[in-house]
Amino acid sequence: MLTPFKENGDVDYDAFVRNIERWNEAGLSGYLVLGSNSETPYLTEEEKLTLIELTVQEAANERTVLAGTGLESTRATIGLTNKAAKRGVAAALVLTPSFYTGQMTDEVLIRHFTTVADQADIPILIYNVPKFTHYNISPNAVKILSRHPGIIGMKDSAGDIAQLEAFKRVVPDTFNLLVGSASVLHPALNLGIRAGILALANCAPEACVTIQELHDTGKHQEAWELQAKMIPVNKAITETFGIAGLKHACSLLGYEGGHVRSPLVPMNDERKTELREILSIAGLNIGR
Amino acid sequence: MLTPFKENGDVDYDAFVRNIERWNEAGLSGYLVLGSNSETPYLTEEEKLTLIELTVQEAANERTVLAGTGLESTRATIGLTNKAAKRGVAAALVLTPSFYTGQMTDEVLIRHFTTVADQADIPILIYNVPKFTHYNISPNAVKILSRHPGIIGMKDSAGDIAQLEAFKRVVPDTFNLLVGSASVLHPALNLGIRAGILALANCAPEACVTIQELHDTGKHQEAWELQAKMIPVNKAITETFGIAGLKHACSLLGYEGGHVRSPLVPMNDERKTELREILSIAGLNIGR
Amino acid sequence: MLTPFKENGDVDYDAFVRNIERWNEAGLSGYLVLGSNSETPYLTEEEKLTLIELTVQEAANERTVLAGTGLESTRATIGLTNKAAKRGVAAALVLTPSFYTGQMTDEVLIRHFTTVADQADIPILIYNVPKFTHYNISPNAVKILSRHPGIIGMKDSAGDIAQLEAFKRVVPDTFNLLVGSASVLHPALNLGIRAGILALANCAPEACVTIQELHDTGKHQEAWELQAKMIPVNKAITETFGIAGLKHACSLLGYEGGHVRSPLVPMNDERKTELREILSIAGLNIGR
Amino acid sequence: MLTPFKENGDVDYDAFVRNIERWNEAGLSGYLVLGSNSETPYLTEEEKLTLIELTVQEAANERTVLAGTGLESTRATIGLTNKAAKRGVAAALVLTPSFYTGQMTDEVLIRHFTTVADQADIPILIYNVPKFTHYNISPNAVKILSRHPGIIGMKDSAGDIAQLEAFKRVVPDTFNLLVGSASVLHPALNLGIRAGILALANCAPEACVTIQELHDTGKHQEAWELQAKMIPVNKAITETFGIAGLKHACSLLGYEGGHVRSPLVPMNDERKTELREILSIAGLNIGR
């Protein structure tokens, strides 16, 4: 879930709630608050906790609520995870620490996640997103961590099908290996991945849900046709235009994108036109 | 097609021919001689031309024969392409030049491929393989080049489904956009890519052909089950163990892998055991 | 300045103060609290402010005190900068934001630093450290920012002499361009850089000061001999062994290294022996 | 030494000879024909051998002549090295092979260089240039190789002073460790490196020689002033504008730059003006 900001940079909690109300109507299984597309590195702890509370409170009944609680230090991660737990989230998504990149060995990662899982009041999932962390967790580390009873899954956002398969091969069947890039949702489902946590679900939740339903009912031709349409949209909102693009797409498609928080900058008109065209070609329903 | 060498480092042309005889029995559409897994940077021009001649001569009747003729300079590329043309290959696969990486702009690439296509006696295809060239051609350059009547296709070996889709979106329908990584063969077919040129087809051609047949006949479940099995094999022979691994896999699966040419080194016993296990888990028929 | 931790992971403020007392005896011009080697991403705001207060309080009279106050968001950076200002630091060192790496254009950086400088109660310096941020600020952005009256300098830790020269060429003479890697201190001084902020000064402040003094008095031969000796030490404590190495070097050389904070892990015995040898070869006075 | 081409793309041997005649008047110690800035990947073997012959023939008496003979395969490298030996070069500079980057381990490199040295009729030097090869040889491999009686030195063009020092520390005193980037010539000399092989020496040989002479006579202030002036020039001709820039700089400064060979493209007028200004600011004597 993105975090809408007001023009003055404050979190727009009302807009955030209105988004949930609308997302509740789509067939999503749950929500991730404070994921990497939420501008979480720009939020204060107080803002984070309020966003968690609102998500838990507003999510339709049967929805699973996850919160991103990974911070650079182990102790801060545990602290935030347990505050999230107190507010009722089902599990925490814990980003690989990465500031001292060169020191992030398998040993370090295994210790970090094991300690967090040992001391967390809720189960955790590993979050691997090399695009932002410049670090790619190894299958070996995942293999070992996936045996920990408190580590129940992993979101891999590398967008690499072969790597996803390599992770799948080393984890128990009960381990929730999730795909984090909507561009490879259908290929991932084909590999036996059971779910995705997707930036695209902010602005086009129905498309994401439909790809999975088409897959599950064996309508593979239609599934991949929709998948193919969504790739350029996903590329636009997660790569080319980044979070400002994701937010503008949301605004065009009936959600509350809101402003970005500085240092991020809003899209200029030329880029807005380009993005609108990409959404339009993909058959998304602009301006309703 | 790999190039088998004798222990003394000479090309083993007899082994090369025996491989073709066996590949002729699989349902492959054609052959690429002098692709990036052929150790082509280690071959003399004379060796290259002999390999081209043997491929044209030995390929079963209806098979398309392509040759990799890309060299760093434009004029040398044209020279080798036209020598290949004289020996009967249908089209040439032309690697992006890359030595002076920082200077390889869109403008440079567009000029290079246009000049080669203008002066080549056969059609050409672009070959994009960032793993080896450390250069990734842009959709913009591909868009422009795909309009040239002499440039009839492209092999993209980046292994990135979203990028493949981005290329597909900008090229005419008649342009032969080919997938170059067996790990994403099925997802690529799903996107409407019509063919692949795959290292894996050296040692497991039937698996590659079967994935495509299953896809074409709508047996998607079986297609992706076979795809999933092939990912670790492909990873082993193209990444983990490199060409020595590809060759050893061929030897284990009834083909003539032969030796690698120095500076490449043969696999040690530990790695051989590891590779054998990967093939075995994938259900490939070792030791027949 | 490094931050010593107790075995339980709490900041060891007493040890921190003892280090300052000893550093006060070396001929350093000042201190940077909360630099990238201080484990600042692992510290709470409260801990940061206490460290700032202690540094201001304990620094010998004529020493300049800088504090690292860069955070990912512009508003949080301004907030922490002004809290540091209230506690008496002379200027703030502001890291380039980098989490959304792909979005960090010149425009974004220029806006961010301009806004921070506009609203900060003290002057700021830009902090460029690509090793950690995976982002390298451009000479063009630096050129523009160096004209802002509130931006009085930059620390460049890229360790690349040609880049340092490129920055030097575009900034006014009054702009404090500082070198951030002790491995190129002498070459940087030769280029006219007037000062360095160096991890090495934690464990070998005299060596750093001596290199500068030898340079300033024209004793170039001795200067570079000492420089050459310090390169392997600096490499060990900033690359090979990271912060655990820096801290262990401090402990061996009479300072209080203390523990690292998790996820960082302490050095094993083998690495400790290796580091001790490197210090010893460099002529540093172990075990006093 | 650059290779001047005619407008039609043929080597302009006359221009090549005229350059040598003029370089013979500068105080250079010798020549490297077929280095990475010679467009050697674009040259045929016949062209290479002619260039070698001309260099040996035209070099002033006491000049050492080296030739770049590294190719991707070990046997081709040996072949070219011995052809160069027959034509009278003193030693061969052998590039690290790099096409199959992922397979280029220490073991592979050590075997390759050892085999080449064992079978070469002249001594060899290792050539490390990560900018082009995307491979950086390790100090460990260099340590082992530097003990081979046939491997008498290494040119390191990484431009990283700390790395150069790391190499220096592991090689015997008699090993000719050479700096390959003019931007760090003076710092390298300060570290005890005895010579450089520099692209800049094509267009500004006197400046390169003077930096070394000033260093050798203890005039450090003047040495680094000249060094500082040359950094932007070197950056322009080796990075920003590449080989086309190097050649245009040569033409402006009285040498025969000639044309580049395709796929490289000539500089446009805007870039030419920019380069001219860089040369002029550096005090180089344009248009004589």
Coordinates of N, CA and C in Angstrom, one line a residue, chain A residues 1 34-35 44 51 92 112 160 179 271 282:
Chain A
M1 N 0.8 -1.2 0.0 CA 0.0 0.0 0.0 C 0.9 1.2 0.0
L34 N 3.4 -0.4 4.9 CA 4.9 -0.1 5.1 C 5.8 -1.0 4.2
G35 N 5.3 -1.4 3.1 CA 6.2 -2.1 2.1 C 7.2 -1.1 1.5
T44 N 8.0 8.6 10.1 CA 8.4 8.5 11.5 C 7.8 7.3 12.1
L51 N -0.4 4.2 10.7 CA -0.8 3.6 9.4 C -1.1 2.1 9.7
A92 N 5.0 -10.0 10.1 CA 5.8 -8.8 9.7 C 6.7 -9.2 8.5
H112 N 20.7 -12.3 11.9 CA 19.7 -11.2 12.0 C 18.3 -11.8 12.0
D160 N 13.1 -12.2 -11.0 CA 13.9 -13.2 -11.8 C 13.3 -14.6 -11.5
V179 N 5.7 -13.9 -4.6 CA 6.4 -13.1 -5.7 C 6.1 -11.6 -5.4
R271 N 5.7 13.4 -18.6 CA 5.7 12.1 -18.0 C 4.3 11.6 -17.7
A282 N -3.1 -0.4 -21.9 CA -3.3 -1.7 -21.1 C -4.7 -1.9 -20.8

